[in-house]
Amino acid sequence: MKNTSVLGVPISMINQRQLLKMIDDAVRSGQQMTIVAVNARKIVRAIHEPEMKRLLMGYDVFLADGLSVARAAGPMTERITGVDLMEEICRQSARTGAKLFFYGATEENNLAARKKLKTAYPGMRIAGHCNGYEDEDVVEKIRESGADVVFVAKGTPLQEKWIMKHGKSTGASILMGGGGAFDVLGGKVKRAPGFIQNMGLEWLYRMAWEPKRFQQIPELLEFRRLVKKEKSR
């Protein structure tokens, strides 16, 4: 698998079908693979925060989680959002039997996500779960559950740090940060319609529903400015 980079942060040149095959192979072989969703804000933070840059560089697969990142990475890069990949892994679990562990969010939203996904993919295998607040023994829970895939939805940078620190101890093959995916999949947060996503305006849609996200605008504008500057060189 080849990587390109956007403002010094790696982006994997892979499509979703290829990635799902890699995930299945890793589960079957028992090898471990870590996946991080890279959006514009994480890239800007990596530029200003050496610790964030170092943290991201420790991963194996770097998703272009956002149309702006995919476009900046070049035509050979497919946009793969964390939410979409998580749902496809659940779909694949129903076929392959891979066992999934849901870690993070509130108990209510964690449960809602699992219920919605189980309804959509009845054959998917849930090894266990733990909310993001009562998690002192979560590593032991994951290890004892025999989970093959762990979704960690604790927000950035907590989830990225947790995976780097505890990933090997879980015994799982796939560890992936989920951000607010449980909230979206469980129905608490409404996702933008497909045509808005395809226009690259999902961020604006989310801001309309969650006004607190307007504080992200300076980082998004800086990302656009820096990408434009780099491409003009």
CSV table of N, CA and C in Angstrom, one decimal, residues 5-171:
chain,number,residue,atom,x,y,z
A,5,SER,N,1.0,12.3,0.6
A,5,SER,CA,0.9,13.2,1.8
A,5,SER,C,0.2,14.5,1.5
A,6,VAL,N,-0.4,15.0,2.6
A,6,VAL,CA,-1.0,16.4,2.5
A,6,VAL,C,-0.4,17.2,3.6
A,7,LEU,N,0.3,18.2,3.2
A,7,LEU,CA,1.0,19.1,4.2
A,7,LEU,C,1.8,18.3,5.2
A,8,GLY,N,2.4,17.2,4.7
A,8,GLY,CA,3.3,16.4,5.6
A,8,GLY,C,2.7,15.3,6.3
A,9,VAL,N,1.4,15.1,6.2
A,9,VAL,CA,0.7,14.0,6.9
A,9,VAL,C,0.3,13.0,5.9
A,10,PRO,N,0.7,11.7,6.1
A,10,PRO,CA,0.4,10.6,5.1
A,10,PRO,C,-1.1,10.4,4.9
A,11,ILE,N,-1.4,10.1,3.6
A,11,ILE,CA,-2.7,9.7,3.2
A,11,ILE,C,-2.6,8.4,2.4
A,12,SER,N,-3.3,7.4,2.7
A,12,SER,CA,-3.1,6.1,2.0
A,12,SER,C,-3.8,6.1,0.7
A,13,MET,N,-3.1,5.7,-0.3
A,13,MET,CA,-3.7,5.6,-1.7
A,13,MET,C,-4.3,4.2,-1.9
A,14,ILE,N,-5.6,4.1,-1.4
A,14,ILE,CA,-6.2,2.8,-1.4
A,14,ILE,C,-7.7,3.1,-1.5
A,15,ASN,N,-8.5,2.2,-2.1
A,15,ASN,CA,-9.9,2.4,-2.1
A,15,ASN,C,-10.6,1.5,-1.1
A,16,GLN,N,-11.8,1.7,-0.9
A,16,GLN,CA,-12.5,1.0,0.2
A,16,GLN,C,-12.5,-0.5,0.0
A,17,ARG,N,-12.7,-0.9,-1.2
A,17,ARG,CA,-12.8,-2.4,-1.5
A,17,ARG,C,-11.4,-3.0,-1.1
A,18,GLN,N,-10.3,-2.4,-1.5
A,18,GLN,CA,-9.0,-2.9,-1.2
A,18,GLN,C,-8.8,-2.9,0.3
A,19,LEU,N,-9.2,-1.9,1.0
A,19,LEU,CA,-9.0,-1.8,2.4
A,19,LEU,C,-9.8,-2.9,3.2
A,20,LEU,N,-11.0,-3.1,2.8
A,20,LEU,CA,-11.8,-4.2,3.4
A,20,LEU,C,-11.2,-5.5,3.2
A,21,LYS,N,-10.5,-5.7,2.1
A,21,LYS,CA,-9.8,-7.0,1.9
A,21,LYS,C,-8.6,-7.1,2.8
A,22,MET,N,-7.9,-6.0,3.0
A,22,MET,CA,-6.8,-5.9,3.9
A,22,MET,C,-7.2,-6.2,5.3
A,23,ILE,N,-8.3,-5.7,5.7
A,23,ILE,CA,-8.9,-5.9,7.1
A,23,ILE,C,-9.2,-7.3,7.3
A,24,ASP,N,-9.9,-7.9,6.3
A,24,ASP,CA,-10.2,-9.3,6.4
A,24,ASP,C,-8.9,-10.2,6.5
A,25,ASP,N,-7.9,-9.9,5.7
A,25,ASP,CA,-6.7,-10.7,5.7
A,25,ASP,C,-6.0,-10.5,7.1
A,26,ALA,N,-6.0,-9.3,7.6
A,26,ALA,CA,-5.4,-9.1,8.9
A,26,ALA,C,-6.1,-9.9,10.0
A,27,VAL,N,-7.4,-9.9,10.0
A,27,VAL,CA,-8.2,-10.7,11.0
A,27,VAL,C,-7.9,-12.2,10.9
A,28,ARG,N,-7.8,-12.7,9.6
A,28,ARG,CA,-7.6,-14.1,9.4
A,28,ARG,C,-6.2,-14.5,9.8
A,29,SER,N,-5.2,-13.6,9.6
A,29,SER,CA,-3.8,-13.9,9.9
A,29,SER,C,-3.4,-13.6,11.4
A,30,GLY,N,-4.2,-12.8,12.0
A,30,GLY,CA,-3.9,-12.4,13.4
A,30,GLY,C,-2.9,-11.2,13.5
A,31,GLN,N,-2.6,-10.6,12.3
A,31,GLN,CA,-1.8,-9.5,12.3
A,31,GLN,C,-2.5,-8.2,12.8
A,32,GLN,N,-1.8,-7.2,13.3
A,32,GLN,CA,-2.5,-6.0,13.8
A,32,GLN,C,-2.3,-4.9,12.8
A,33,MET,N,-3.4,-4.1,12.6
A,33,MET,CA,-3.4,-3.0,11.8
A,33,MET,C,-4.2,-1.8,12.4
A,34,THR,N,-3.6,-0.7,12.4
A,34,THR,CA,-4.2,0.5,13.0
A,34,THR,C,-4.7,1.4,11.9
A,35,ILE,N,-5.9,2.0,12.1
A,35,ILE,CA,-6.4,2.9,11.1
A,35,ILE,C,-6.8,4.2,11.7
A,36,VAL,N,-6.4,5.3,11.1
A,36,VAL,CA,-6.8,6.6,11.5
A,36,VAL,C,-7.4,7.4,10.4
A,37,ALA,N,-8.5,8.1,10.8
A,37,ALA,CA,-9.2,8.9,9.8
A,37,ALA,C,-8.6,10.3,9.9
A,38,VAL,N,-8.1,10.8,8.7
A,38,VAL,CA,-7.4,12.1,8.7
A,38,VAL,C,-8.3,13.1,8.0
A,39,ASN,N,-8.7,14.1,8.8
A,39,ASN,CA,-9.5,15.2,8.2
A,39,ASN,C,-8.6,16.5,8.2
A,40,ALA,N,-9.2,17.6,7.7
A,40,ALA,CA,-8.5,18.8,7.6
A,40,ALA,C,-8.0,19.4,8.9
A,41,ARG,N,-8.8,19.2,10.0
A,41,ARG,CA,-8.5,19.8,11.3
A,41,ARG,C,-7.3,19.0,11.9
A,42,LYS,N,-7.2,17.7,11.7
A,42,LYS,CA,-6.1,16.9,12.2
A,42,LYS,C,-4.8,17.3,11.5
A,43,ILE,N,-4.9,17.6,10.2
A,43,ILE,CA,-3.7,18.0,9.5
A,43,ILE,C,-3.2,19.3,10.0
A,44,VAL,N,-4.1,20.3,10.2
A,44,VAL,CA,-3.7,21.6,10.7
A,44,VAL,C,-3.1,21.5,12.1
A,45,ARG,N,-3.7,20.6,12.9
A,45,ARG,CA,-3.2,20.4,14.3
A,45,ARG,C,-1.8,19.8,14.2
A,46,ALA,N,-1.6,18.9,13.3
A,46,ALA,CA,-0.3,18.2,13.2
A,46,ALA,C,0.8,19.2,12.8
A,47,ILE,N,0.4,20.2,12.0
A,47,ILE,CA,1.4,21.2,11.6
A,47,ILE,C,1.9,22.1,12.8
A,48,HIS,N,0.9,22.4,13.7
A,48,HIS,CA,1.2,23.2,14.9
A,48,HIS,C,1.6,22.5,16.1
A,49,GLU,N,1.3,21.2,16.2
A,49,GLU,CA,1.5,20.4,17.4
A,49,GLU,C,2.4,19.2,17.1
A,50,PRO,N,3.7,19.2,17.4
A,50,PRO,CA,4.6,18.1,17.0
A,50,PRO,C,4.1,16.8,17.6
A,51,GLU,N,3.5,16.8,18.8
A,51,GLU,CA,3.0,15.6,19.4
A,51,GLU,C,1.9,15.0,18.6
A,52,MET,N,1.0,15.8,18.0
A,52,MET,CA,-0.1,15.3,17.2
A,52,MET,C,0.5,14.7,15.9
A,53,LYS,N,1.5,15.3,15.3
A,53,LYS,CA,2.2,14.8,14.1
A,53,LYS,C,2.8,13.4,14.4
A,54,ARG,N,3.5,13.4,15.6
A,54,ARG,CA,4.2,12.1,15.9
A,54,ARG,C,3.1,11.0,16.2
A,55,LEU,N,2.0,11.4,16.8
A,55,LEU,CA,1.0,10.4,17.0
A,55,LEU,C,0.4,9.8,15.8
A,56,LEU,N,0.0,10.7,14.8
A,56,LEU,CA,-0.5,10.3,13.6
A,56,LEU,C,0.4,9.4,12.8
A,57,MET,N,1.7,9.7,12.8
A,57,MET,CA,2.7,8.9,12.1
A,57,MET,C,2.8,7.5,12.5
A,58,GLY,N,2.3,7.2,13.7
A,58,GLY,CA,2.4,5.8,14.2
A,58,GLY,C,1.4,4.9,13.7
A,59,TYR,N,0.5,5.3,12.8
A,59,TYR,CA,-0.6,4.5,12.3
A,59,TYR,C,-0.1,3.7,11.1
A,60,ASP,N,-1.0,2.7,10.7
A,60,ASP,CA,-0.7,2.0,9.5
A,60,ASP,C,-1.4,2.4,8.2
A,61,VAL,N,-2.7,2.8,8.5
A,61,VAL,CA,-3.6,3.2,7.4
A,61,VAL,C,-4.1,4.6,7.7
A,62,PHE,N,-4.1,5.5,6.7
A,62,PHE,CA,-4.5,6.9,6.8
A,62,PHE,C,-5.6,7.2,5.9
A,63,LEU,N,-6.9,7.3,6.4
A,63,LEU,CA,-8.0,7.5,5.6
A,63,LEU,C,-8.1,9.0,5.2
A,64,ALA,N,-8.5,9.2,4.0
A,64,ALA,CA,-8.8,10.6,3.6
A,64,ALA,C,-10.3,10.9,4.0
A,65,ASP,N,-10.4,11.3,5.2
A,65,ASP,CA,-11.8,11.4,5.8
A,65,ASP,C,-12.3,12.9,5.5
A,66,GLY,N,-12.7,13.1,4.3
A,66,GLY,CA,-13.2,14.4,3.9
A,66,GLY,C,-12.8,14.7,2.5
A,67,LEU,N,-13.7,15.3,1.8
A,67,LEU,CA,-13.5,15.5,0.3
A,67,LEU,C,-12.3,16.5,0.1
A,68,SER,N,-12.1,17.5,1.0
A,68,SER,CA,-11.0,18.4,0.9
A,68,SER,C,-9.7,17.7,1.0
A,69,VAL,N,-9.6,16.8,1.9
A,69,VAL,CA,-8.3,16.0,2.1
A,69,VAL,C,-8.1,15.1,0.9
A,70,ALA,N,-9.1,14.4,0.4
A,70,ALA,CA,-9.0,13.6,-0.8
A,70,ALA,C,-8.6,14.4,-2.0
A,71,ARG,N,-9.2,15.5,-2.2
A,71,ARG,CA,-8.8,16.4,-3.3
A,71,ARG,C,-7.3,16.9,-3.2
A,72,ALA,N,-6.9,17.2,-2.0
A,72,ALA,CA,-5.6,17.7,-1.8
A,72,ALA,C,-4.6,16.6,-2.0
A,73,ALA,N,-5.0,15.4,-1.7
A,73,ALA,CA,-4.1,14.2,-1.9
A,73,ALA,C,-3.9,13.8,-3.3
A,74,GLY,N,-4.8,14.2,-4.2
A,74,GLY,CA,-4.6,13.9,-5.6
A,74,GLY,C,-5.7,12.9,-6.1
A,75,PRO,N,-5.8,12.7,-7.4
A,75,PRO,CA,-6.8,11.9,-8.1
A,75,PRO,C,-6.8,10.4,-7.8
A,76,MET,N,-5.7,9.9,-7.3
A,76,MET,CA,-5.5,8.5,-7.0
A,76,MET,C,-6.0,8.2,-5.6
A,77,THR,N,-6.5,9.2,-4.8
A,77,THR,CA,-6.9,9.0,-3.5
A,77,THR,C,-8.5,9.0,-3.4
A,78,GLU,N,-9.0,8.0,-2.7
A,78,GLU,CA,-10.5,7.9,-2.6
A,78,GLU,C,-10.9,8.4,-1.2
A,79,ARG,N,-11.9,9.2,-1.1
A,79,ARG,CA,-12.4,9.6,0.1
A,79,ARG,C,-13.1,8.4,0.9
A,80,ILE,N,-12.6,8.1,2.1
A,80,ILE,CA,-13.2,7.1,2.9
A,80,ILE,C,-13.4,7.6,4.3
A,81,THR,N,-14.6,7.9,4.6
A,81,THR,CA,-14.9,8.4,5.9
A,81,THR,C,-14.9,7.3,7.0
A,82,GLY,N,-14.6,7.7,8.2
A,82,GLY,CA,-14.6,6.7,9.3
A,82,GLY,C,-15.9,6.1,9.5
A,83,VAL,N,-17.0,6.9,9.4
A,83,VAL,CA,-18.4,6.4,9.6
A,83,VAL,C,-18.7,5.3,8.5
A,84,ASP,N,-18.4,5.6,7.2
A,84,ASP,CA,-18.7,4.7,6.1
A,84,ASP,C,-17.9,3.4,6.3
A,85,LEU,N,-16.6,3.5,6.7
A,85,LEU,CA,-15.8,2.3,6.8
A,85,LEU,C,-16.3,1.5,8.0
A,86,MET,N,-16.6,2.1,9.1
A,86,MET,CA,-17.2,1.4,10.2
A,86,MET,C,-18.4,0.5,9.8
A,87,GLU,N,-19.3,1.2,9.1
A,87,GLU,CA,-20.5,0.5,8.7
A,87,GLU,C,-20.2,-0.7,7.7
A,88,GLU,N,-19.2,-0.5,6.8
A,88,GLU,CA,-18.8,-1.6,5.9
A,88,GLU,C,-18.1,-2.7,6.6
A,89,ILE,N,-17.4,-2.4,7.7
A,89,ILE,CA,-16.8,-3.5,8.5
A,89,ILE,C,-17.8,-4.3,9.2
A,90,CYS,N,-18.9,-3.6,9.6
A,90,CYS,CA,-20.0,-4.3,10.2
A,90,CYS,C,-20.7,-5.2,9.2
A,91,ARG,N,-20.9,-4.7,8.0
A,91,ARG,CA,-21.5,-5.5,6.9
A,91,ARG,C,-20.6,-6.7,6.7
A,92,GLN,N,-19.3,-6.5,6.6
A,92,GLN,CA,-18.4,-7.6,6.3
A,92,GLN,C,-18.4,-8.6,7.5
A,93,SER,N,-18.5,-8.2,8.7
A,93,SER,CA,-18.6,-9.1,9.8
A,93,SER,C,-19.7,-10.1,9.7
A,94,ALA,N,-20.8,-9.7,9.1
A,94,ALA,CA,-21.9,-10.6,9.0
A,94,ALA,C,-21.6,-11.7,8.0
A,95,ARG,N,-20.6,-11.4,7.1
A,95,ARG,CA,-20.2,-12.5,6.2
A,95,ARG,C,-19.0,-13.3,6.6
A,96,THR,N,-18.1,-12.6,7.3
A,96,THR,CA,-16.8,-13.3,7.7
A,96,THR,C,-16.8,-13.9,9.1
A,97,GLY,N,-17.7,-13.3,10.0
A,97,GLY,CA,-17.7,-13.7,11.4
A,97,GLY,C,-16.7,-13.0,12.2
A,98,ALA,N,-16.1,-11.9,11.7
A,98,ALA,CA,-15.2,-11.1,12.6
A,98,ALA,C,-15.9,-10.5,13.7
A,99,LYS,N,-15.3,-10.6,14.9
A,99,LYS,CA,-16.0,-10.1,16.1
A,99,LYS,C,-15.6,-8.7,16.4
A,100,LEU,N,-16.6,-7.9,16.7
A,100,LEU,CA,-16.5,-6.4,16.9
A,100,LEU,C,-16.7,-6.0,18.3
A,101,PHE,N,-15.9,-5.0,18.7
A,101,PHE,CA,-16.0,-4.4,20.0
A,101,PHE,C,-16.3,-2.9,19.9
A,102,PHE,N,-17.3,-2.4,20.5
A,102,PHE,CA,-17.7,-1.0,20.4
A,102,PHE,C,-17.3,-0.3,21.7
A,103,TYR,N,-16.3,0.6,21.6
A,103,TYR,CA,-15.8,1.3,22.8
A,103,TYR,C,-15.9,2.8,22.6
A,104,GLY,N,-16.6,3.5,23.5
A,104,GLY,CA,-16.6,4.9,23.5
A,104,GLY,C,-18.0,5.5,23.5
A,105,ALA,N,-18.2,6.8,23.5
A,105,ALA,CA,-19.4,7.5,23.5
A,105,ALA,C,-20.2,7.3,24.8
A,106,THR,N,-21.4,7.8,25.0
A,106,THR,CA,-22.2,7.5,26.2
A,106,THR,C,-22.8,6.1,26.1
A,107,GLU,N,-23.2,5.6,27.2
A,107,GLU,CA,-23.9,4.3,27.2
A,107,GLU,C,-25.1,4.3,26.2
A,108,GLU,N,-25.8,5.4,26.3
A,108,GLU,CA,-27.0,5.5,25.4
A,108,GLU,C,-26.7,5.4,23.9
A,109,ASN,N,-25.7,6.2,23.5
A,109,ASN,CA,-25.4,6.3,22.1
A,109,ASN,C,-24.6,5.1,21.6
A,110,ASN,N,-23.8,4.5,22.5
A,110,ASN,CA,-23.1,3.2,22.2
A,110,ASN,C,-24.2,2.2,21.9
A,111,LEU,N,-25.2,2.0,22.7
A,111,LEU,CA,-26.2,1.1,22.6
A,111,LEU,C,-27.0,1.3,21.3
A,112,ALA,N,-27.4,2.6,21.1
A,112,ALA,CA,-28.2,2.9,19.9
A,112,ALA,C,-27.4,2.6,18.6
A,113,ALA,N,-26.1,2.8,18.6
A,113,ALA,CA,-25.3,2.5,17.4
A,113,ALA,C,-25.3,1.0,17.2
A,114,ARG,N,-25.1,0.2,18.2
A,114,ARG,CA,-25.1,-1.2,18.1
A,114,ARG,C,-26.4,-1.8,17.6
A,115,LYS,N,-27.5,-1.2,18.2
A,115,LYS,CA,-28.9,-1.7,17.8
A,115,LYS,C,-29.1,-1.4,16.3
A,116,LYS,N,-28.8,-0.2,15.9
A,116,LYS,CA,-29.1,0.2,14.5
A,116,LYS,C,-28.3,-0.7,13.5
A,117,LEU,N,-27.0,-0.9,13.9
A,117,LEU,CA,-26.2,-1.7,13.0
A,117,LEU,C,-26.6,-3.2,13.0
A,118,LYS,N,-27.0,-3.7,14.2
A,118,LYS,CA,-27.4,-5.1,14.2
A,118,LYS,C,-28.7,-5.3,13.5
A,119,THR,N,-29.6,-4.3,13.4
A,119,THR,CA,-30.8,-4.4,12.7
A,119,THR,C,-30.5,-4.4,11.2
A,120,ALA,N,-29.5,-3.6,10.8
A,120,ALA,CA,-29.1,-3.5,9.3
A,120,ALA,C,-28.4,-4.7,8.9
A,121,TYR,N,-27.5,-5.3,9.8
A,121,TYR,CA,-26.7,-6.4,9.5
A,121,TYR,C,-26.9,-7.5,10.5
A,122,PRO,N,-27.9,-8.2,10.5
A,122,PRO,CA,-28.3,-9.2,11.6
A,122,PRO,C,-27.2,-10.2,11.9
A,123,GLY,N,-26.4,-10.5,10.9
A,123,GLY,CA,-25.4,-11.5,11.1
A,123,GLY,C,-24.1,-11.0,11.7
A,124,MET,N,-23.9,-9.7,11.9
A,124,MET,CA,-22.7,-9.2,12.4
A,124,MET,C,-22.5,-9.7,13.9
A,125,ARG,N,-21.2,-9.9,14.2
A,125,ARG,CA,-20.9,-10.5,15.5
A,125,ARG,C,-20.4,-9.4,16.5
A,126,ILE,N,-21.1,-9.1,17.6
A,126,ILE,CA,-20.6,-8.1,18.6
A,126,ILE,C,-20.0,-8.9,19.7
A,127,ALA,N,-18.7,-8.6,19.9
A,127,ALA,CA,-17.9,-9.3,21.0
A,127,ALA,C,-18.2,-8.7,22.3
A,128,GLY,N,-18.4,-7.3,22.3
A,128,GLY,CA,-18.6,-6.6,23.6
A,128,GLY,C,-18.7,-5.1,23.3
A,129,HIS,N,-18.8,-4.4,24.4
A,129,HIS,CA,-18.9,-3.0,24.3
A,129,HIS,C,-18.5,-2.3,25.7
A,130,CYS,N,-18.2,-1.1,25.6
A,130,CYS,CA,-17.9,-0.3,26.8
A,130,CYS,C,-18.1,1.2,26.5
A,131,ASN,N,-18.7,1.9,27.3
A,131,ASN,CA,-18.9,3.3,27.0
A,131,ASN,C,-17.5,4.0,27.3
A,132,GLY,N,-17.5,5.3,26.9
A,132,GLY,CA,-16.2,6.0,27.0
A,132,GLY,C,-15.9,6.7,28.4
A,133,TYR,N,-16.8,6.4,29.4
A,133,TYR,CA,-16.6,7.0,30.7
A,133,TYR,C,-16.4,6.1,31.9
A,134,GLU,N,-16.9,4.9,31.7
A,134,GLU,CA,-16.7,3.8,32.8
A,134,GLU,C,-15.8,2.7,32.2
A,135,ASP,N,-14.5,3.1,31.9
A,135,ASP,CA,-13.7,2.3,31.1
A,135,ASP,C,-12.3,1.9,31.7
A,136,GLU,N,-12.3,1.8,33.1
A,136,GLU,CA,-11.0,1.5,33.7
A,136,GLU,C,-10.5,0.2,33.3
A,137,ASP,N,-11.3,-0.8,33.1
A,137,ASP,CA,-10.9,-2.2,32.8
A,137,ASP,C,-11.2,-2.5,31.3
A,138,VAL,N,-11.2,-1.6,30.5
A,138,VAL,CA,-11.7,-1.8,29.1
A,138,VAL,C,-10.7,-2.7,28.3
A,139,VAL,N,-9.4,-2.5,28.6
A,139,VAL,CA,-8.4,-3.4,27.9
A,139,VAL,C,-8.6,-4.8,28.2
A,140,GLU,N,-8.9,-5.1,29.5
A,140,GLU,CA,-9.1,-6.5,29.9
A,140,GLU,C,-10.4,-7.0,29.3
A,141,LYS,N,-11.4,-6.2,29.2
A,141,LYS,CA,-12.7,-6.6,28.6
A,141,LYS,C,-12.5,-6.9,27.1
A,142,ILE,N,-11.8,-6.1,26.4
A,142,ILE,CA,-11.6,-6.4,25.0
A,142,ILE,C,-10.8,-7.7,24.8
A,143,ARG,N,-9.7,-7.8,25.6
A,143,ARG,CA,-8.9,-9.0,25.5
A,143,ARG,C,-9.7,-10.3,25.7
A,144,GLU,N,-10.5,-10.2,26.8
A,144,GLU,CA,-11.3,-11.4,27.2
A,144,GLU,C,-12.5,-11.7,26.2
A,145,SER,N,-12.9,-10.6,25.5
A,145,SER,CA,-14.0,-10.8,24.5
A,145,SER,C,-13.6,-11.5,23.3
A,146,GLY,N,-12.2,-11.5,23.0
A,146,GLY,CA,-11.7,-12.1,21.8
A,146,GLY,C,-12.0,-11.3,20.5
A,147,ALA,N,-12.2,-10.0,20.7
A,147,ALA,CA,-12.6,-9.2,19.6
A,147,ALA,C,-11.5,-9.1,18.5
A,148,ASP,N,-11.9,-9.1,17.3
A,148,ASP,CA,-11.0,-9.0,16.1
A,148,ASP,C,-10.8,-7.5,15.7
A,149,VAL,N,-11.9,-6.8,15.9
A,149,VAL,CA,-11.9,-5.4,15.5
A,149,VAL,C,-12.4,-4.5,16.7
A,150,VAL,N,-11.7,-3.4,17.0
A,150,VAL,CA,-12.1,-2.5,18.0
A,150,VAL,C,-12.3,-1.1,17.4
A,151,PHE,N,-13.6,-0.6,17.6
A,151,PHE,CA,-13.9,0.7,17.2
A,151,PHE,C,-13.7,1.6,18.5
A,152,VAL,N,-12.9,2.6,18.4
A,152,VAL,CA,-12.6,3.5,19.6
A,152,VAL,C,-13.1,4.9,19.3
A,153,ALA,N,-14.3,5.2,19.9
A,153,ALA,CA,-14.9,6.5,19.6
A,153,ALA,C,-14.8,7.4,20.9
A,154,LYS,N,-13.7,8.0,21.0
A,154,LYS,CA,-13.4,8.9,22.2
A,154,LYS,C,-13.0,10.3,21.8
A,155,GLY,N,-13.1,10.6,20.5
A,155,GLY,CA,-12.7,11.9,20.0
A,155,GLY,C,-11.2,12.1,19.9
A,156,THR,N,-10.8,13.0,19.1
A,156,THR,CA,-9.3,13.3,18.9
A,156,THR,C,-8.8,14.3,19.9
A,157,PRO,N,-7.7,14.1,20.5
A,157,PRO,CA,-6.7,13.1,20.2
A,157,PRO,C,-6.8,11.9,21.2
A,158,LEU,N,-7.8,11.8,22.1
A,158,LEU,CA,-7.9,10.8,23.1
A,158,LEU,C,-7.9,9.4,22.4
A,159,GLN,N,-8.7,9.2,21.4
A,159,GLN,CA,-8.8,7.9,20.8
A,159,GLN,C,-7.5,7.5,20.1
A,160,GLU,N,-6.8,8.4,19.4
A,160,GLU,CA,-5.6,8.1,18.8
A,160,GLU,C,-4.5,7.7,19.8
A,161,LYS,N,-4.5,8.5,20.9
A,161,LYS,CA,-3.5,8.1,22.0
A,161,LYS,C,-3.8,6.8,22.6
A,162,TRP,N,-5.1,6.5,22.8
A,162,TRP,CA,-5.5,5.2,23.5
A,162,TRP,C,-5.1,4.1,22.6
A,163,ILE,N,-5.3,4.2,21.3
A,163,ILE,CA,-4.9,3.1,20.4
A,163,ILE,C,-3.4,2.8,20.4
A,164,MET,N,-2.7,3.9,20.3
A,164,MET,CA,-1.2,3.8,20.3
A,164,MET,C,-0.7,3.2,21.6
A,165,LYS,N,-1.3,3.5,22.7
A,165,LYS,CA,-0.9,3.1,24.1
A,165,LYS,C,-1.3,1.7,24.4
A,166,HIS,N,-2.6,1.3,24.0
A,166,HIS,CA,-3.1,0.1,24.5
A,166,HIS,C,-3.4,-0.9,23.4
A,167,GLY,N,-3.3,-0.5,22.2
A,167,GLY,CA,-3.7,-1.4,21.0
A,167,GLY,C,-3.1,-2.8,21.1
A,168,LYS,N,-1.9,-2.9,21.3
A,168,LYS,CA,-1.2,-4.2,21.3
A,168,LYS,C,-1.7,-5.1,22.4
A,169,SER,N,-2.1,-4.5,23.6
A,169,SER,CA,-2.5,-5.2,24.7
A,169,SER,C,-3.9,-5.8,24.6
A,170,THR,N,-4.7,-5.3,23.6
A,170,THR,CA,-6.1,-5.8,23.4
A,170,THR,C,-6.1,-7.2,22.7
A,171,GLY,N,-5.1,-7.5,22.0
A,171,GLY,CA,-5.1,-8.7,21.2
A,171,GLY,C,-5.9,-8.6,19.9
